[in-house]
Short mmCIF file of C-alpha atoms in Angstrom, two decimals:
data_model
loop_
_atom_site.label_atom_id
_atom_site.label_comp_id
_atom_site.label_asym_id
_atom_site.label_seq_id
_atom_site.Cartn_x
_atom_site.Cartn_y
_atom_site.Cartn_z
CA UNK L 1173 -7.61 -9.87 9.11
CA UNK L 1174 -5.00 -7.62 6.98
CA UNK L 1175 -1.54 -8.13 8.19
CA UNK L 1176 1.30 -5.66 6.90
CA UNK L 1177 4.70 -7.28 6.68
CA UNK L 1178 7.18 -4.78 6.15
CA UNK L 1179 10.84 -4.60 6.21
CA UNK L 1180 10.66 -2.89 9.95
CA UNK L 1181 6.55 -3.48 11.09
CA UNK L 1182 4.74 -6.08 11.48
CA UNK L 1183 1.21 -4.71 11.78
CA UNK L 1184 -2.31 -6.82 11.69
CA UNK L 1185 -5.72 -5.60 12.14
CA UNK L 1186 -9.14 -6.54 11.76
CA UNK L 1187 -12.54 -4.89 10.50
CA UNK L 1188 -15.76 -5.51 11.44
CA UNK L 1189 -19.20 -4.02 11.23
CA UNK L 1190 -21.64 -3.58 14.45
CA UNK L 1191 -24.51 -2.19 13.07
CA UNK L 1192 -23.44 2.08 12.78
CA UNK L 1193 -20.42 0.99 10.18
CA UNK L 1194 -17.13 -0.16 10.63
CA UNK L 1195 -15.33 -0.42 13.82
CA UNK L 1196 -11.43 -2.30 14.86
CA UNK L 1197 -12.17 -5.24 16.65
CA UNK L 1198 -8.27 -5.90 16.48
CA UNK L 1199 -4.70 -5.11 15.91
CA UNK L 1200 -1.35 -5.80 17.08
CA UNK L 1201 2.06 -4.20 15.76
CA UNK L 1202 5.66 -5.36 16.57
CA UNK L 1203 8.96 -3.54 15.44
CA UNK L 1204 11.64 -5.94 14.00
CA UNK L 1205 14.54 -6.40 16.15
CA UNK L 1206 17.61 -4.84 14.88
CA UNK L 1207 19.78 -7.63 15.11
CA UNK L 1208 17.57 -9.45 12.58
CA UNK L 1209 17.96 -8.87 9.39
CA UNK L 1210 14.99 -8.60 6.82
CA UNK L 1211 14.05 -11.29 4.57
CA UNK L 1212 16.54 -13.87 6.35
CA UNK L 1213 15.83 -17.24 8.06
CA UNK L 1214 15.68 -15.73 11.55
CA UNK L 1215 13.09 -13.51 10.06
CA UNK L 1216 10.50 -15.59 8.91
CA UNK L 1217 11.19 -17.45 12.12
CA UNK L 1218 10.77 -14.27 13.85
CA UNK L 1219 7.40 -12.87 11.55
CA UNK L 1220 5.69 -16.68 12.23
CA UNK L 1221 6.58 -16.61 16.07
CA UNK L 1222 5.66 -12.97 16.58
CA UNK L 1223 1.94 -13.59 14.47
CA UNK L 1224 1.07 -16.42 16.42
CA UNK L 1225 1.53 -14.76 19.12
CA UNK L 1226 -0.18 -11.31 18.01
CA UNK L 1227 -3.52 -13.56 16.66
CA UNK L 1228 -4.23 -14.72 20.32
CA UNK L 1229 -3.74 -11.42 22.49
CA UNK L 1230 -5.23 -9.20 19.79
CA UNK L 1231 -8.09 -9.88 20.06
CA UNK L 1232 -8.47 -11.52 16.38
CA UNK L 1233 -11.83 -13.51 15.54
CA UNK L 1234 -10.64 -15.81 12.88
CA UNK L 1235 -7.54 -16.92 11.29
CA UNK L 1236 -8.15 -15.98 7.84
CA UNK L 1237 -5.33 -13.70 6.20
CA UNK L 1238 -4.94 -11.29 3.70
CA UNK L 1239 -1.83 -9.57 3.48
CA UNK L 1240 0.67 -8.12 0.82
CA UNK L 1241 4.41 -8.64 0.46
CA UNK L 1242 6.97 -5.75 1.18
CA UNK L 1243 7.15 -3.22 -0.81
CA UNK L 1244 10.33 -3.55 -1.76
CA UNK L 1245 10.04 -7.29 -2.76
CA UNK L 1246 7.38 -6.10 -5.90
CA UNK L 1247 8.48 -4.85 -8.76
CA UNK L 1248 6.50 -2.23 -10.18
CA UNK L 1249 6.95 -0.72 -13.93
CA UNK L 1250 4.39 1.80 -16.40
CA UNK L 1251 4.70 0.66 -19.23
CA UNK L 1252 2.98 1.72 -22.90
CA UNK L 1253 1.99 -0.86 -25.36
CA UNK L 1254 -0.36 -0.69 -28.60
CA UNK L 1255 -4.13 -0.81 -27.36
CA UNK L 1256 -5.11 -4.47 -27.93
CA UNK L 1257 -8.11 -6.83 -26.96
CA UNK L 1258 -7.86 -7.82 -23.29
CA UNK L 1259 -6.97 -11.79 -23.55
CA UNK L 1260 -3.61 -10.35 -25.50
CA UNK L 1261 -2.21 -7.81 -23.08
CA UNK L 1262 -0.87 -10.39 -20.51
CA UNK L 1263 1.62 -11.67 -23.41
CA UNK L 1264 1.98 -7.87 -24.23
CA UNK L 1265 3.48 -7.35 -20.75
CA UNK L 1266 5.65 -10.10 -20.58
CA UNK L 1267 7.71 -9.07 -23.92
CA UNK L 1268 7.79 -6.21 -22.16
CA UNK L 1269 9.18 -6.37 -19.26
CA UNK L 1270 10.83 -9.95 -18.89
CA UNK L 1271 14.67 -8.57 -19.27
CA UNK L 1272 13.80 -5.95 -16.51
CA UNK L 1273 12.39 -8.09 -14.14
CA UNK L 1274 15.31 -8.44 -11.08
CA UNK L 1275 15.04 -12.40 -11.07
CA UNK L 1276 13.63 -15.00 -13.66
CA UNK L 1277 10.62 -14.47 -15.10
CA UNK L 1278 9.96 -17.97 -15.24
CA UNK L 1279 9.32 -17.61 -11.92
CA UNK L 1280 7.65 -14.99 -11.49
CA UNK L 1281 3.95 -14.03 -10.18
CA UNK L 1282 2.81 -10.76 -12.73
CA UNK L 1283 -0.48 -8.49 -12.41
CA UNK L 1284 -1.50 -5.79 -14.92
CA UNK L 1285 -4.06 -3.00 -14.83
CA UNK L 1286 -4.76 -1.17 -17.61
CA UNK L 1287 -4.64 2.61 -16.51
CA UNK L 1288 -7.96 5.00 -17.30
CA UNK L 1289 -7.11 7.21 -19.75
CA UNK L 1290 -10.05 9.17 -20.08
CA UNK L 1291 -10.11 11.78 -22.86
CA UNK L 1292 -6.81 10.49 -24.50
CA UNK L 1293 -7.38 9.49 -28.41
CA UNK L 1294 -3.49 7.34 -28.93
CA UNK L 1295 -3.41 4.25 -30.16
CA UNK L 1296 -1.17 3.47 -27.15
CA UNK L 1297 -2.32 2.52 -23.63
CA UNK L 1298 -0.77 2.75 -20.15
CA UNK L 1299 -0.16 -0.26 -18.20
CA UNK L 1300 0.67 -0.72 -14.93
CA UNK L 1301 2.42 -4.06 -13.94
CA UNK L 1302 3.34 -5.60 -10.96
CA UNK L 1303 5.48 -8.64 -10.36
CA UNK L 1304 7.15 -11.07 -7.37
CA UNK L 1305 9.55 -13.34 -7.33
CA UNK L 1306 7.58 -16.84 -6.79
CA UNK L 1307 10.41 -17.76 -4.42
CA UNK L 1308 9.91 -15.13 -2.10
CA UNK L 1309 5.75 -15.44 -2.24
CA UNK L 1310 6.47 -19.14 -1.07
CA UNK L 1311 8.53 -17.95 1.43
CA UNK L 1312 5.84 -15.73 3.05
CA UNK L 1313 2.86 -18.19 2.38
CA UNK L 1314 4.91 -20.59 4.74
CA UNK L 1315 5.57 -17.60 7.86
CA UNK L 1316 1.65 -17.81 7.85
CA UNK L 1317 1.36 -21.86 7.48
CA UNK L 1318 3.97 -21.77 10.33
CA UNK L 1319 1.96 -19.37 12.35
CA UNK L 1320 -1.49 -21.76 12.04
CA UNK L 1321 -3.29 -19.27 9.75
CA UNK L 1322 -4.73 -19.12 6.81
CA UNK L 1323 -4.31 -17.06 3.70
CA UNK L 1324 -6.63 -16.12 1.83
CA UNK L 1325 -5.29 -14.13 -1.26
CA UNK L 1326 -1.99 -12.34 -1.47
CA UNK L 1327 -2.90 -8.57 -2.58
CA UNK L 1328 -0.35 -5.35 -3.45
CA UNK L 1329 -0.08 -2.74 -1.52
CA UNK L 1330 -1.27 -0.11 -4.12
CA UNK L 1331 -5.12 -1.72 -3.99
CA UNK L 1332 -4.43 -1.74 -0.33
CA UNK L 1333 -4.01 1.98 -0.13
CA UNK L 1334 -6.43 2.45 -2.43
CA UNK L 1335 -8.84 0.54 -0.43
CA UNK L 1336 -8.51 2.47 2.84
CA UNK L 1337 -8.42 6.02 0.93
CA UNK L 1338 -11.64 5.29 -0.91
CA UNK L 1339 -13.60 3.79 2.09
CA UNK L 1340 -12.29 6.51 4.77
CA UNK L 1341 -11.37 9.90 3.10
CA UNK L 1342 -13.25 9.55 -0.39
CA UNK L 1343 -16.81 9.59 0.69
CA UNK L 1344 -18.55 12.26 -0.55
CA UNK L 1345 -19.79 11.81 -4.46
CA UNK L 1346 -17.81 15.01 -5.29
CA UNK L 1347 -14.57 13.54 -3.86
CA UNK L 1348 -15.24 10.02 -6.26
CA UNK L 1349 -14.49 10.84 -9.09
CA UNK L 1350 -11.24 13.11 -8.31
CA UNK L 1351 -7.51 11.82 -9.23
CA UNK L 1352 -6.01 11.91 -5.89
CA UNK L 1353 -2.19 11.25 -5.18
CA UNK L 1354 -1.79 8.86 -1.95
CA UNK L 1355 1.73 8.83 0.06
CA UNK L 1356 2.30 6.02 2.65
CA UNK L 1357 5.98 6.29 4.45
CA UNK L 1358 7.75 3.88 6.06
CA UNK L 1359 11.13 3.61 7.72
CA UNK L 1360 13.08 3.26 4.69
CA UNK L 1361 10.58 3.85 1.50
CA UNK L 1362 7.48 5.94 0.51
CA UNK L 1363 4.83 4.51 -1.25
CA UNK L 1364 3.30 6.69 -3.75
CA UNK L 1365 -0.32 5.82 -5.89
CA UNK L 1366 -2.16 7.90 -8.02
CA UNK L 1367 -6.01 7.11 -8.51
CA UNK L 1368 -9.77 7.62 -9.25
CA UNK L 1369 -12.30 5.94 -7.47
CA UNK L 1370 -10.75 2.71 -7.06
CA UNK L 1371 -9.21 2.67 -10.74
CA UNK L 1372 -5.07 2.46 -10.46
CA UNK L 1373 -3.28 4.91 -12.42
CA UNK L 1374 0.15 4.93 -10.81
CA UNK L 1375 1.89 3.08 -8.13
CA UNK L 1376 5.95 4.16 -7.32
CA UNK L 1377 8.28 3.39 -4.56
CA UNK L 1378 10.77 6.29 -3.28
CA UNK L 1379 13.74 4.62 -1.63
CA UNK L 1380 13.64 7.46 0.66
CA UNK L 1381 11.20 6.62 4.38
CA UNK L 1382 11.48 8.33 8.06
CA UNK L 1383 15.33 6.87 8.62
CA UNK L 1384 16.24 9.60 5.87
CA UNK L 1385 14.96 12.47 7.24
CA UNK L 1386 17.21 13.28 10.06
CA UNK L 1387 18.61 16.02 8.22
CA UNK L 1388 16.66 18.51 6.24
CA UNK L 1389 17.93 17.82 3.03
CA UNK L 1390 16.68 14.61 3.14
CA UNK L 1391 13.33 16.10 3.45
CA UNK L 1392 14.08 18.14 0.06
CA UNK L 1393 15.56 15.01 -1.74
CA UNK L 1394 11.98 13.43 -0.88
CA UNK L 1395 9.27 15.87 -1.58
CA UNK L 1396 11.68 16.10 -5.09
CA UNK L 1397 11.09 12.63 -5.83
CA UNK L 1398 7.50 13.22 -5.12
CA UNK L 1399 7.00 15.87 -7.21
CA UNK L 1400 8.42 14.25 -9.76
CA UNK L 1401 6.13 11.07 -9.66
CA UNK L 1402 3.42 13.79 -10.22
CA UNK L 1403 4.83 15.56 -12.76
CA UNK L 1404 5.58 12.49 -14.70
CA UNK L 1405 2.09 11.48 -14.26
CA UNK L 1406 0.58 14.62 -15.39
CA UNK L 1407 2.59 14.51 -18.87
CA UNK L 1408 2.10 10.91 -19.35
CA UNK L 1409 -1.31 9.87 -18.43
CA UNK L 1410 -3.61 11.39 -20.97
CA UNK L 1411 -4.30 14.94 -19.83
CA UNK L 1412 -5.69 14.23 -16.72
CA UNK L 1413 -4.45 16.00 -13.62
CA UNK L 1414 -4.04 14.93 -10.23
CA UNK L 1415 -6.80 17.42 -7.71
CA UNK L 1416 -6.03 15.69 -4.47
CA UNK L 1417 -2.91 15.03 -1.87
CA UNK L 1418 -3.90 12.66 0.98
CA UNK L 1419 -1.01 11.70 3.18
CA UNK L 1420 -1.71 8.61 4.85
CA UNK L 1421 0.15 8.59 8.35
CA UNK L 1422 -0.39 9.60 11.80
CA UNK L 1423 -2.04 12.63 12.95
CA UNK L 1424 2.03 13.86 14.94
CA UNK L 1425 3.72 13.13 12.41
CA UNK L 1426 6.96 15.24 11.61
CA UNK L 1427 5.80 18.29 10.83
CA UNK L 1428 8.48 19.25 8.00
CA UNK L 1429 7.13 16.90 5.62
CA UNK L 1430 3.72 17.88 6.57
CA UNK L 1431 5.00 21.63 5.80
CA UNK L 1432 6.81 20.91 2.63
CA UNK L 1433 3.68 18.51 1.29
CA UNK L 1434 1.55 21.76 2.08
CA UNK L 1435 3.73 24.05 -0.16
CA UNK L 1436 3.83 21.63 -3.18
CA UNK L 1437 -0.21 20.88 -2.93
CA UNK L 1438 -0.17 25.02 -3.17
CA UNK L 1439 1.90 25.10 -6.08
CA UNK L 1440 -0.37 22.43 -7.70
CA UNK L 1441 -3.15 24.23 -6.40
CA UNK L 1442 -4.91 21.43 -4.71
CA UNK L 1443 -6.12 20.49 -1.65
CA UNK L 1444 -3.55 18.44 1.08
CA UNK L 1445 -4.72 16.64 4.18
CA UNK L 1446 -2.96 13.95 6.63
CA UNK L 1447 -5.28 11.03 6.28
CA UNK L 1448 -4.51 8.83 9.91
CA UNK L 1449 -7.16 5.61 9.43
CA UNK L 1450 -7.03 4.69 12.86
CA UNK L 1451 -9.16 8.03 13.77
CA UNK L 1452 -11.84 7.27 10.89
CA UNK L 1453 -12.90 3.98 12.72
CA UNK L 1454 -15.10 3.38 16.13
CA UNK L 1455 -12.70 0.71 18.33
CA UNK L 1456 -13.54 -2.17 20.32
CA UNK L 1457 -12.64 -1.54 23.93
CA UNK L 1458 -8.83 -2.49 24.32
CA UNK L 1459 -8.25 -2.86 20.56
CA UNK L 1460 -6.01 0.34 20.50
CA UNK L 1461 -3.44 -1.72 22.80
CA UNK L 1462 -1.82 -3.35 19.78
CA UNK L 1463 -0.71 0.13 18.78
CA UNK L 1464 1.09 1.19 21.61
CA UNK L 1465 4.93 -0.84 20.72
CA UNK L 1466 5.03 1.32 17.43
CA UNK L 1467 6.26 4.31 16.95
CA UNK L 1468 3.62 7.32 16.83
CA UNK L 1469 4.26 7.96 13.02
CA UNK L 1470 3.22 4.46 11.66
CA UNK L 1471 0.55 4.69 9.21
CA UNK L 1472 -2.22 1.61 9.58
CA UNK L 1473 -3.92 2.32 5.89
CA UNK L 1474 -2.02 -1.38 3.90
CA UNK L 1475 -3.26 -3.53 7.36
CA UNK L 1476 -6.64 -1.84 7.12
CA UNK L 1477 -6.80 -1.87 3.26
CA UNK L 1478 -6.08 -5.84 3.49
CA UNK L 1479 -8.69 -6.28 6.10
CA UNK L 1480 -11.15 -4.86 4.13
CA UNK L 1481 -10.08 -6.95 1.27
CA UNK L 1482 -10.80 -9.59 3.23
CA UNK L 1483 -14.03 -8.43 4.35
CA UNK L 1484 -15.05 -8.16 0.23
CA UNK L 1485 -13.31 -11.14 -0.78
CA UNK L 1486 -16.51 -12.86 2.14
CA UNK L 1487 -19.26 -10.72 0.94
CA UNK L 1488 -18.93 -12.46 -2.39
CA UNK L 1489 -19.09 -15.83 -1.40
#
């Protein structure tokens, strides 16, 4: 099963296959109570009680985990380093970015990908890095010890997205091989990745989610920020140019971002759709239940990205 620990969500679900592709045989989703703050001692309390208590009325088949920490506890940087064998660019990445990292990066847990840079001729290469604070990956392996389950791996969210976007909305072979620009929103950030196929190119978080957007210029201040993410892309990332928008969230969600996405994909000239994962997937009788406690915006695509990391990680054994 894929469970998404956010800073407001929980949110757990698990794929399966019956014979006609994949269907949900389970989910469950629980808002955190206000009065709890996130990342405290009453919250990993709270997380353990609540997914013990999800993985028997959800209708869950196993207790094997994959999930992902919060976005906001990763740190995510581009950087650009000399092009070098493979076995070097780990030490590469440390020089790099140890005085940036927010804690000690003695203790810290770092993945790279090396971006495609089809076409470009530098002697430079983008990197993408991701790091976490071995503290606070301790902290979350023990809410699942605590809840009686097991985890498997500990994935990012940007592989998560990318996992759902490729499986549900990037099916056809003309669609494959098109740089698409993915937007997951929560309460208080957006996620933004930029890919091809399943190949990383850019991963950013906007400190600006559905709490924001009470007043229109919120709304501005975001689709900005986006913009920007793309634009930055687009200069720095070897010519290529981003011929996609899929906004991963609920089919009702509010309709002035959906507007204001619209207008930017026409000044880019590409095609924009709302990409809601829990209407690409067949559902076992009563699995939709979980759903019903969140709020009709919450997009599902990190949960079902992690479950079908899970399913992978099982093929290959």
């Amino acid at each position: 099963m894929g469970v998404d620990l956010g800073s407001s969500y929980l949110r757990m679900a698990q794929l399966g296959t019956n014979g006609h592709g994949l269907y949900l045989h389970g989910m469950g989703c629980e808002k955190r109570p206000e009065e709890i703050e996130s990342g405290s001692s009453d919250w990993q309390k709270w997380a353990a009680k609540t997914i013990k208590q999800m993985t028997k009325r959800g209708g869950f088949k196993d207790k094997k985990v994959v999930t992902a920490l919060p976005s906001q506890d990763v740190f995510i940087d581009q950087i650009r380093i000399p092009r070098m064998p493979a076995n070097k660019v780990g030490d590469a990445v440390m020089a790099n970015v140890r005085q940036k990292l927010p804690f000690d990066a003695g203790q810290a847990m770092i993945k790279h990908v090396v971006a495609e840079q089809t076409g470009s001729k530098t002697s430079e290469m983008d990197v993408l890095v991701m790091a976490a604070d071995c503290v606070i990956v301790d902290r979350h392996l023990a809410i699942y010890e605590n809840a009686g389950l097991d985890v498997q791996s500990i994935n990012v969210w940007p592989f998560a997205m990318t996992n759902s976007f490729m499986e549900f909305f990037s099916r056809r072979r003309e669609e494959q091989d098109k740089v698409a620009m993915l937007l997951d929103m929560g309460t208080r950030n957006t996620n933004v990745v930029i890919c091809r196929n399943r190949n990383l190119l850019l991963a950013r978080v906007v400190s600006l989610g559905f709490a924001d957007l009470e007043q229109d210029e919120g709304v501005q201040r975001l689709i900005s920020e986006i913009d920007a993410c793309s634009r930055y892309f687009e200069f720095h990332c070897g010519g290529m140019h981003i011929q996609r928008l899929v906004f991963l969230s609920a089919k009702n969600v509010d309709k002035r971002i959906c507007y204001k996405l619209a207008e930017m994909a026409q000044r880019m000239q590409i095609p924009a759709q709302i990409g809601d994962v829990l209407t690409a997937v067949d559902m076992r009788p009563g699995s939709h239940a979980g759903a019903d406690k969140c709020n009709s915006h919450i997009d599902w695509s990190v949960a079902f990205g992690l479950s079908l990391s899970g399913r992978e990680n099982t093929n290959r054994k």
